[in-house]
């Protein structure tokens, strides 16, 4: 007997799920770039790790943000172009670079390496300009170096450095966490900086580049900040028409849950924190509506994921990969689908080795973490139309958070060809649940083209490493269809996907 019900309304369209909502973030921090994307040991001729590159290409990642994070707030792009032997070694203010055992920044991996890495993976680059310690000229020059096709010193430098054609960089971040590591600014102060930087970065778009550029402003989890920032941006001469395409915020969770000492109560607490993403999206979207109701500003969550106490600057923010983390990613991707009308991008932190990475490396080995499997399972949602999906499921009281955890989550989307893709997650790490999936108009057994499940029989807290990583791949899932309704039995802490033709 089913104890949870998911109801899908294929005609109740929310909006297109922008592929960039499945985006990624890579920072010069610990082993994300050096050892992660790029290394001397296991690399091809260009220094890229071919194993990591292949894993990311297979996932068809839509966008990659770089070079930070806080690192970007003390990064000067010209240090990282030109012959590698001439590039200066620098100490970056963040992540203890240059202290104790943490090496300084060699600048071996710079703009050309990053953009060529993106070309090889087949993903769009998103560059974060330095507002905290940089200036608008530096940001505008960076745009010109990357994207200008004319006869200038900067465009010629790019050519001399091996890239005749301009790179296409569609996304430009105007700073990073400017309420914190990006300059400790008030919302009004950042708004004025934003306008100053965007004047030079935005107008370049018209005068110099042959493609559109989206400018991305930093928001904050403290939502009053966003309202004040947007209000101040709009107080200039251009009013609400001032160029601003997206506003971001960062949401990390699990800070109180040491992975190696946690139990099921901690798992519930972490999942409740992950689900707070919904409220953040709603609140930042309301700030946009209030301040700029005359045009669209997209919401980007450009850093998100688990951040456990194991991840400290001294170990380059590394933490174990678990099924629990992957479940939280499934829950958050469902939330993104429900909010497809406002969400324009997200970038999970961080691609390789750092925080809730999708790929982990150790010497010559590179493997996919369970979170990678969730992104892979959710991939068919990309570019589909999200549709209204409701869940009626038991909840568990999570006293420490003074909240309830819904034990089943779901979302659904419809492809151009009319296929419905439903993802259902059992967020209960203690027990299985039987879930009925009802789709308007009813379902027959012939409609079920495919059904897959992740993590059956796996312990939510088990640490995943090179030896067991292959045990977390998707398997076929049994589906019962009776009276037009589909039923799946989901083990504790599993994620399922059903394709209906
Ligand atoms: O992802 C790690 C750090 O978290 C980033 O550098 C910063 O933007 C955020 O606080």
mmCIF file of C-alpha atoms in Angstrom, residues 39 51 55 68 79 95 107 110-111 151 160 168 182 187 193-194 273 317 335 353 406 443 455-456 467 474:
data_model
loop_
_atom_site.group_PDB
_atom_site.id
_atom_site.type_symbol
_atom_site.label_atom_id
_atom_site.label_comp_id
_atom_site.label_asym_id
_atom_site.label_seq_id
_atom_site.Cartn_x
_atom_site.Cartn_y
_atom_site.Cartn_z
ATOM 1 C CA UNK A 39 48.061 18.646 -13.442
ATOM 2 C CA UNK A 51 40.067 11.615 -16.972
ATOM 3 C CA UNK A 55 33.814 12.734 -16.878
ATOM 4 C CA UNK A 68 36.282 32.020 -7.641
ATOM 5 C CA UNK A 79 49.030 37.425 -14.026
ATOM 6 C CA UNK A 95 42.361 30.057 1.243
ATOM 7 C CA UNK A 107 49.283 31.182 -12.352
ATOM 8 C CA UNK A 110 44.969 31.189 -16.293
ATOM 9 C CA UNK A 111 42.414 32.641 -18.676
ATOM 10 C CA UNK A 151 43.154 45.386 -33.976
ATOM 11 C CA UNK A 160 49.993 35.820 -29.602
ATOM 12 C CA UNK A 168 32.861 33.563 -26.413
ATOM 13 C CA UNK A 182 34.610 40.840 -1.939
ATOM 14 C CA UNK A 187 24.360 47.039 -0.332
ATOM 15 C CA UNK A 193 30.389 49.821 -7.560
ATOM 16 C CA UNK A 194 28.143 47.575 -9.609
ATOM 17 C CA UNK A 273 18.628 22.897 5.577
ATOM 18 C CA UNK A 317 37.859 22.360 1.833
ATOM 19 C CA UNK A 335 13.387 22.934 -6.123
ATOM 20 C CA UNK A 353 37.852 17.640 -4.990
ATOM 21 C CA UNK A 406 8.922 15.822 3.820
ATOM 22 C CA UNK A 443 -0.744 6.173 -17.444
ATOM 23 C CA UNK A 455 21.618 4.025 -4.480
ATOM 24 C CA UNK A 456 19.426 0.978 -3.763
ATOM 25 C CA UNK A 467 37.264 1.464 -4.834
ATOM 26 C CA UNK A 474 21.773 3.793 -11.837
#
